[in-house]
Coordinates of C-alpha atoms in Angstrom, one line a residue:
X27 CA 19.8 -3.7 -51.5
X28 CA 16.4 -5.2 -52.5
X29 CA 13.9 -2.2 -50.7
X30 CA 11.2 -4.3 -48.9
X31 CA 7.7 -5.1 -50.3
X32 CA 5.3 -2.4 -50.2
X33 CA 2.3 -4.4 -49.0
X34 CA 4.2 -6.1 -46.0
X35 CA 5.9 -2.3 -45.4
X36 CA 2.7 -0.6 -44.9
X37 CA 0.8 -3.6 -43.1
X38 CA 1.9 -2.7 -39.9
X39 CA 1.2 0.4 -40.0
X40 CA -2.2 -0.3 -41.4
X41 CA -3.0 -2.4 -38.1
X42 CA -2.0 0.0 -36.0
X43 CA -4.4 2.6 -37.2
X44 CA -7.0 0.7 -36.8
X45 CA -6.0 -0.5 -33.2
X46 CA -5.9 3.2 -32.5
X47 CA -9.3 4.3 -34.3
X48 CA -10.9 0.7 -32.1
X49 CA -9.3 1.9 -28.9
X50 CA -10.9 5.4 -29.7
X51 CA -14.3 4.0 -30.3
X52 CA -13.9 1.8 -27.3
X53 CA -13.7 4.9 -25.0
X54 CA -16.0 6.2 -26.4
X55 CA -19.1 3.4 -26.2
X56 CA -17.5 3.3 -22.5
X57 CA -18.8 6.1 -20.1
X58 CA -16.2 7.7 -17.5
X59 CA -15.8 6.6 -14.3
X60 CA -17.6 9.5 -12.5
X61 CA -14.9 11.6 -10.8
X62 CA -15.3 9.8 -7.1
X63 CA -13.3 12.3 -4.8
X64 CA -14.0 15.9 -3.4
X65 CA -11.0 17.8 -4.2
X66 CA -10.9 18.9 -8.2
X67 CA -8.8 16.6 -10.7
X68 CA -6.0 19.7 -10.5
X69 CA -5.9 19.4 -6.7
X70 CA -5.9 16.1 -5.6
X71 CA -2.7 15.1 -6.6
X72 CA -0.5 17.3 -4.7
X73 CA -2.9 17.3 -1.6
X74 CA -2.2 13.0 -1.5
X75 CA 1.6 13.4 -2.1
X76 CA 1.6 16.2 0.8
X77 CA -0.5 14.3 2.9
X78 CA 1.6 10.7 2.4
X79 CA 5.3 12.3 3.0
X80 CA 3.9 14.9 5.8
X81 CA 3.0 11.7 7.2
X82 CA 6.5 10.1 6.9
X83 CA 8.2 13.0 7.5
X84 CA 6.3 13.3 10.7
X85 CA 6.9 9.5 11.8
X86 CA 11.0 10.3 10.6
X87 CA 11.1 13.4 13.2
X88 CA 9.2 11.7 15.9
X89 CA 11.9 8.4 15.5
X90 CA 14.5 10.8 15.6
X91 CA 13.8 12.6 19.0
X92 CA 13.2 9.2 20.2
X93 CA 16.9 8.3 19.4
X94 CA 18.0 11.3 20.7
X95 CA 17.1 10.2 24.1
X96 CA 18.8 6.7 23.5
X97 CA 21.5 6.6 25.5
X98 CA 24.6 5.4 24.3
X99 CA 24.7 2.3 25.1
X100 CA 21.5 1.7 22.8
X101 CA 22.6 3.9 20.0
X102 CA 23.9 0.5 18.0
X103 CA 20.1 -0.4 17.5
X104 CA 19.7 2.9 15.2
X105 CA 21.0 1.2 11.9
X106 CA 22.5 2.6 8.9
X107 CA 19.5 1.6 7.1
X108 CA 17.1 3.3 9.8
X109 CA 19.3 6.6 9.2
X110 CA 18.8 6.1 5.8
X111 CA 15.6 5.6 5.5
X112 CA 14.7 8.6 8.0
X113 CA 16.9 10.9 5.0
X114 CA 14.0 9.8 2.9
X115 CA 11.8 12.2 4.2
X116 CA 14.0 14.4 6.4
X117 CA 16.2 15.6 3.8
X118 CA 14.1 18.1 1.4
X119 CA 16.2 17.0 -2.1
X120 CA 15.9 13.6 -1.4
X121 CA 12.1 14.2 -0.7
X122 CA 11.6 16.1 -3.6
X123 CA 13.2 13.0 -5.4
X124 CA 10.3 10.8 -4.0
X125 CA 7.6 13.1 -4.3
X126 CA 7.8 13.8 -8.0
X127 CA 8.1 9.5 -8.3
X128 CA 4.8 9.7 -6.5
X129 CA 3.5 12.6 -8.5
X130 CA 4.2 10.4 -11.5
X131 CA 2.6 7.5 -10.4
X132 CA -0.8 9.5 -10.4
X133 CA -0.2 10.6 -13.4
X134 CA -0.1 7.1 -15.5
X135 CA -2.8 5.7 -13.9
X136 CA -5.8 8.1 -14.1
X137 CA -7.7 4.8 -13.9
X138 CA -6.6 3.9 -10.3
X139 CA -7.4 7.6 -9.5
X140 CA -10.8 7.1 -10.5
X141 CA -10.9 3.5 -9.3
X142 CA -10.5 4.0 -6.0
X143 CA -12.1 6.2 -2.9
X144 CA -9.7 9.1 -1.8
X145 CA -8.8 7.0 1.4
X146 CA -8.0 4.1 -0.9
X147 CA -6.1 6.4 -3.2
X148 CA -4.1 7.8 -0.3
X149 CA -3.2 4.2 0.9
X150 CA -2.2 3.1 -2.5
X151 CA 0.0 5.9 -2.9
X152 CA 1.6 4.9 0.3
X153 CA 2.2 1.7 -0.7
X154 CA 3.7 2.4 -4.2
X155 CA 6.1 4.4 -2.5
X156 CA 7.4 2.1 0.4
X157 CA 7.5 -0.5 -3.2
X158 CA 9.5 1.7 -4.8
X159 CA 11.6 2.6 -1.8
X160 CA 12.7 -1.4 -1.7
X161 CA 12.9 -1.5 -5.3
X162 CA 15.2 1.3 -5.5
X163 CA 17.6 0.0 -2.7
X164 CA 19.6 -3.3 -4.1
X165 CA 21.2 -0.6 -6.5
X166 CA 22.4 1.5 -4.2
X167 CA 26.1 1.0 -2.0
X168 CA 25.7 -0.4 0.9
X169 CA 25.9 2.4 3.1
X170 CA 23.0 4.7 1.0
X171 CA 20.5 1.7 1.1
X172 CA 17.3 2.1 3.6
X173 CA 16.8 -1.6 4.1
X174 CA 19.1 -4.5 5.7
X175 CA 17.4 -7.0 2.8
X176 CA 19.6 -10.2 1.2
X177 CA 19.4 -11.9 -1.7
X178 CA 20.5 -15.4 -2.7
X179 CA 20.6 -15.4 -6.8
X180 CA 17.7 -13.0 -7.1
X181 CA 15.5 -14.5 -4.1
X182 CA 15.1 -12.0 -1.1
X183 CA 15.5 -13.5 2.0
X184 CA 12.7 -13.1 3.9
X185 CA 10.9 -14.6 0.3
X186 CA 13.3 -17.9 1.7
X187 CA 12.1 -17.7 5.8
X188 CA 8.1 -16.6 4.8
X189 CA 7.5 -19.5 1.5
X190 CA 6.6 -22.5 4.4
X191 CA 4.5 -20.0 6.3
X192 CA 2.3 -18.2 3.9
X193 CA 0.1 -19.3 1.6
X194 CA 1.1 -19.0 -2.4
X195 CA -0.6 -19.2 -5.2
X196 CA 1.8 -19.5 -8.5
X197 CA -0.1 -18.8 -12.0
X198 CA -3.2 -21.2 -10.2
X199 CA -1.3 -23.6 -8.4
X200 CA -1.2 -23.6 -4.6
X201 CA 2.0 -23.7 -2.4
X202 CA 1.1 -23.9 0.9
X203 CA 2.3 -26.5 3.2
X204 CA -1.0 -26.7 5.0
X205 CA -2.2 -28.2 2.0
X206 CA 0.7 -30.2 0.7
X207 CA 0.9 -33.8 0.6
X208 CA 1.8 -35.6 3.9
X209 CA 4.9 -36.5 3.2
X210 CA 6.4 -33.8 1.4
X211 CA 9.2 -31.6 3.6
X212 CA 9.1 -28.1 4.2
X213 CA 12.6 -28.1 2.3
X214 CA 10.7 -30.1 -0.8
X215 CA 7.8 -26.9 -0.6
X216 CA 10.7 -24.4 -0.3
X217 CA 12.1 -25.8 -3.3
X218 CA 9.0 -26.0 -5.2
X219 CA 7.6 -22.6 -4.2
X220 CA 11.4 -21.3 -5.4
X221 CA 11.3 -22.9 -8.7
X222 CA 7.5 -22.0 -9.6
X223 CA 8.2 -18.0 -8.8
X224 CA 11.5 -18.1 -10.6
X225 CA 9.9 -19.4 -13.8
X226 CA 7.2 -17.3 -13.9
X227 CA 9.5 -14.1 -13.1
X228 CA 12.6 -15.0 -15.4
X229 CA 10.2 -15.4 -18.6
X230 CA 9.1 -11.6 -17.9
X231 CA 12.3 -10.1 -16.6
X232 CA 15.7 -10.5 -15.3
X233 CA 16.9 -11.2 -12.0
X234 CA 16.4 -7.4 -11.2
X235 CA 12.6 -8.1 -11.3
X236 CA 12.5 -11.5 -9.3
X237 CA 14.6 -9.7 -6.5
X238 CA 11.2 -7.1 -6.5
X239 CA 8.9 -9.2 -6.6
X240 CA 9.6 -11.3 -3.9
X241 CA 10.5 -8.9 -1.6
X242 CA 7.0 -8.1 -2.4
X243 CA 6.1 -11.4 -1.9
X244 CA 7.5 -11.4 1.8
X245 CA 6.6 -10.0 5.3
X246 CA 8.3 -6.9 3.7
X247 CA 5.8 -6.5 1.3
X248 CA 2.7 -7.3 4.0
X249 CA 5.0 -4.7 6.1
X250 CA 4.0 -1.6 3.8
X251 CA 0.5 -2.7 3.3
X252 CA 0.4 -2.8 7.2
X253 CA 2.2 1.0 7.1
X254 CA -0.2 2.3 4.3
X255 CA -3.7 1.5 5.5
X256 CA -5.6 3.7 7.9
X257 CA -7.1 1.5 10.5
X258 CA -5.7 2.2 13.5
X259 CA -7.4 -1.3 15.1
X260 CA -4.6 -3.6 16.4
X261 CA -5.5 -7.0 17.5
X262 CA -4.2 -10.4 19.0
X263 CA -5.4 -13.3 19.1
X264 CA -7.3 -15.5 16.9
X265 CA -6.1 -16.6 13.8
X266 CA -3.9 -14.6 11.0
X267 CA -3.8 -15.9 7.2
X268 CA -1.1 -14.1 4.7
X269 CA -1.8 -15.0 0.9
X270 CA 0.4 -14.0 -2.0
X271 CA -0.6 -14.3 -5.6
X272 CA 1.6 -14.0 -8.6
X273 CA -0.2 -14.0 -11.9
X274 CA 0.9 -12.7 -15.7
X275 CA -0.8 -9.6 -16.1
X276 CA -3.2 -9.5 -19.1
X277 CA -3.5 -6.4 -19.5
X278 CA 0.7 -5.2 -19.8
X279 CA 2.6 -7.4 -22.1
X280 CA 5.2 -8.5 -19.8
X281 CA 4.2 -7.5 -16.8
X282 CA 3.6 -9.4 -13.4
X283 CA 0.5 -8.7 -11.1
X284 CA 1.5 -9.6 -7.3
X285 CA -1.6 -9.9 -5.3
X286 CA -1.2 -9.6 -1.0
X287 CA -3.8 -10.2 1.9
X288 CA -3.6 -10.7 5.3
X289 CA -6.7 -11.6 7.4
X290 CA -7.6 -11.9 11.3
X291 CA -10.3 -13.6 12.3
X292 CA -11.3 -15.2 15.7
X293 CA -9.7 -12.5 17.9
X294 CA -11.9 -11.3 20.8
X295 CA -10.1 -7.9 21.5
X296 CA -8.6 -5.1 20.2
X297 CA -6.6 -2.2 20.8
X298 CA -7.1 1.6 19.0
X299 CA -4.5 3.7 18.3
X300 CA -6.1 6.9 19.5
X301 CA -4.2 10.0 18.4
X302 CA -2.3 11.4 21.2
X303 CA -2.6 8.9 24.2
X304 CA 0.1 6.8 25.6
X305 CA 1.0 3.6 26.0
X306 CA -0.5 3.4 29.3
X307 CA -4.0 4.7 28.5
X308 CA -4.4 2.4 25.7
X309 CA -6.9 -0.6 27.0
X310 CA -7.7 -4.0 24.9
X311 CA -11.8 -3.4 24.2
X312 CA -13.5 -6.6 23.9
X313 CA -15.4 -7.6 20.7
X314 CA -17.6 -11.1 19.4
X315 CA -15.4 -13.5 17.8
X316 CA -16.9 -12.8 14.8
X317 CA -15.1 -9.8 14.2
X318 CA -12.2 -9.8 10.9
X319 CA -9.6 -7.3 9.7
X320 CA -8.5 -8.1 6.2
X321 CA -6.1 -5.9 3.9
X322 CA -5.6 -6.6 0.3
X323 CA -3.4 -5.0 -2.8
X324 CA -2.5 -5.6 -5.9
X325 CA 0.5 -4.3 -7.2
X326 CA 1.7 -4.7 -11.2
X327 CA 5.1 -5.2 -12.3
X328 CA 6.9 -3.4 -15.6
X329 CA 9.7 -5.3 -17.1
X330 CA 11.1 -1.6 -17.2
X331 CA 10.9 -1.0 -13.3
X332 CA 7.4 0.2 -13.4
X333 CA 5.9 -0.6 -10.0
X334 CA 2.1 0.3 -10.0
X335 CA -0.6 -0.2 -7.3
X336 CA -3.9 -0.9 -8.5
X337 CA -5.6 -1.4 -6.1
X338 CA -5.9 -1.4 -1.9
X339 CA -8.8 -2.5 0.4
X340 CA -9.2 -2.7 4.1
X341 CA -12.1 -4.8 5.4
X342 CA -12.7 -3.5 9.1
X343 CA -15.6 -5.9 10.4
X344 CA -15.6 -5.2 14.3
X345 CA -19.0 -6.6 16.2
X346 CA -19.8 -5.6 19.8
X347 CA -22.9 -6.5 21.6
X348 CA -24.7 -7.5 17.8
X349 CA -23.6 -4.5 16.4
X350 CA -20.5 -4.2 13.8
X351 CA -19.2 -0.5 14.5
X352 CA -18.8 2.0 11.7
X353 CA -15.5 2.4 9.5
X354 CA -15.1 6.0 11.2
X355 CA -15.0 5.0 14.6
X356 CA -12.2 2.5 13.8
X357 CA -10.0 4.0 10.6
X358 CA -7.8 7.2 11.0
X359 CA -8.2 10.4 8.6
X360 CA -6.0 11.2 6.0
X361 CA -3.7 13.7 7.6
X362 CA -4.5 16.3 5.1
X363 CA -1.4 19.4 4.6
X364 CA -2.6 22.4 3.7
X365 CA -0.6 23.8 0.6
X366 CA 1.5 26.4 0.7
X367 CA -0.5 29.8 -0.7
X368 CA 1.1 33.3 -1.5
X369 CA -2.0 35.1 -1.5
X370 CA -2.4 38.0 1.2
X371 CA -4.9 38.0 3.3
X372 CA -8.0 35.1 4.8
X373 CA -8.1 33.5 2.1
X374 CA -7.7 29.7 2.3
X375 CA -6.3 27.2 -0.1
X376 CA -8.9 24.6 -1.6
X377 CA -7.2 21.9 -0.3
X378 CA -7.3 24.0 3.2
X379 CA -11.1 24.4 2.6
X380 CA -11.7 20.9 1.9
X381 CA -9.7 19.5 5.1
X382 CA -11.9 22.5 7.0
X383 CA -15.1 21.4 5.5
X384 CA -13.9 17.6 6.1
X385 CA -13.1 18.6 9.8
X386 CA -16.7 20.0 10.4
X387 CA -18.4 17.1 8.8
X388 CA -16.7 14.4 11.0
X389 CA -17.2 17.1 14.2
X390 CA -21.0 16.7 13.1
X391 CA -21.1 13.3 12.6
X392 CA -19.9 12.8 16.1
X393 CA -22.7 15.0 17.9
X394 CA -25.8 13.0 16.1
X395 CA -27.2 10.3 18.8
X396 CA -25.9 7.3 19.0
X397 CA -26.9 4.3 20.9
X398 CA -25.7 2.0 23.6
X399 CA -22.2 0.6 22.2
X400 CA -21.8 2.9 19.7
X401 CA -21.4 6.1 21.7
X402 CA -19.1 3.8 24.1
X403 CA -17.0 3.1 21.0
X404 CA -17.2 6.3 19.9
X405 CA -15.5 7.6 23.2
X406 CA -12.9 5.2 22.9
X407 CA -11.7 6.3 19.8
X408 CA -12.2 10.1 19.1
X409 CA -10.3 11.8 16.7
X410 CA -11.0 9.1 14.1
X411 CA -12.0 9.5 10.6
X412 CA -14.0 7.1 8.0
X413 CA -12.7 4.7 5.4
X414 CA -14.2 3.4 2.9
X415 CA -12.2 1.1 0.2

């Protein structure tokens, strides 16, 4: 057997050296992000995966006392997949199973970590979670999965009911029927929306990855960034866009970046969810026209099942009387879980200091003066906490 030249043997290797020694040099002409949270770099991952599945868990136990009450009759409307999905959080093993995904998440991406504000962070983490969650379920039986999603040849099927609604944009080109030509059908736009995805997918995966993707690319996927942000601002009225955006990625060979907004604009009321009340206390406040709510993420896409989000932003532009009221006023806190400690006595965990000291700080923000609208706003939705993106 002829042994192989050693030039072309050692080139390779040669090149990737010097890739390694550039990338060094690279980080080291580029300063750090500085570190852009208050808990330590040791603490803050555990304190977001508590504070995201203390969340769900808590939403899972308050569903399940509501179907408790059901009565029977109504019982059919608690699905298999609702079940399921409750298990998720309810169940500590399969918990545990989520919780170190989300731990690892963190853990590859020390550049979203230091990207992104903490309430960002926390809403990312959410998100990459309910992604993975649908990711995980088209390989599971039937009765294990935690969603009732379809697919025809590697198309989900709420990608099939959502392509002549939304607006897509496909490597650059624009699918929206809005903006199609007069005479083309919605079933011609279907059909072209379809084809462009599907290219653009298949060339960076199999079908496993185009069944993800556009169950990103569907009111599911605008469903968990819905779930994962903090503003607790509901409105109606107006006028709602939804954009998705599927682009190679240029920085993972063979990877896919899905980008998802949804915007309201033009509404003239809107509803907080104020922790605590009830249906009946909750009252539209009006607001100027003006007023938007816009939610953005970008999630990449592995070839290997990798599911990362970059990147979350929630816009919160609410104007009353001239004024636009503050983030805080209208964006919930993260629901912070103190960690478990062993240590005897009053001693408090870091993470328990930091949601202490984060309690007093909001408490204080609330007593300076405010004027006119502001303190009416204020009222309205105590108990809120600020986001910034």
């Amino acid at each position: 057997v002829e042994a192989p030249a050693l030039g072309r043997a050692m080139e390779p290797q040669v090149i990737g050296k010097a890739d390694e020694e550039l990338e060094e040099l690279r980080n080291l002409a580029t300063p750090e992000l500085p570190w852009p949270h208050e808990l330590p770099a040791a603490e803050l991952p555990g304190a977001l995966v508590r504070a995201v599945f203390g969340s769900l868990a808590a939403e899972a136990e308050a569903e399940l006392q509501r179907v408790s009450k059901l009565p029977p009759q109504a019982l059919a409307s608690d699905t298999v997949a609702k079940q399921n999905r409750r298990e998720a959080y309810l169940n500590p093993q399969r918990r545990r199973h989520w919780e170190s995904r989300a731990r690892l998440f963190l853990e590859r991406r020390p550049d979203v970590v230091r990207a992104l504000s903490t309430e960002a962070l926390y809403s990312a983490l959410m998100m990459q979670h309910l992604l993975e969650l649908d990711a995980a379920d088209p390989d599971l039986p039937a009765a294990e999965r935690c969603s009732e999603d379809a697919f025809e040849d590697g198309i989900n099927s709420q990608f099939l009911l959502d392509a002549t609604r939304g607006r897509f944009v496909v490597e650059g080109e624009v699918f929206h029927f809005a903006e199609a030509e007069a005479d083309e059908s919605e079933e011609a736009l279907l059909e072209r929306t379809v084809g462009a995805v599907r290219q653009v997918v298949l060339q960076h995966g199999g079908s496993r990855l185009l069944e993800w993707v556009t169950t990103a690319m569907s009111q599911s996927g605008i469903a968990a960034v819905e779930r994962a942000g903090l503003c607790r601002a509901a409105v109606s009225g107006g006028c709602a866009q939804v954009d998705y955006r599927l682009d190679e990625d240029p920085e993972r060979k063979d990877g896919l970046l899905v980008r998802l907004q949804t915007r309201r604009q033009g509404f003239r009321e809107y509803l907080l969810d104020a922790p605590g009340a009830s249906e009946e206390d909750a009252a539209p406040l009006s607001c100027a026209s003006s007023s938007s709510l816009q939610k953005t993420a970008t999630v990449s896409y592995g070839p290997g099942g990798e599911v990362d989000v970059l990147d979350f932003r929630e816009d919160v532009h609410i104007r009353r009387g001239g004024e636009t009221l503050e983030p805080e006023l209208l964006c919930a806190a993260i629901p912070w879980v103190p960690a478990e400690s062993s240590a005897v006595g009053p001693e408090v965990s870091a993470p328990g200091r930091w949601l202490l000291a984060d309690c007093v700080r909001r408490l204080c923000s609330r007593c300076r003066p405010r004027r006119g609208l502001r303190q009416e706003a204020q009222e309205t939705a105590a108990g809120g906490g600020a986001y910034r993106s």
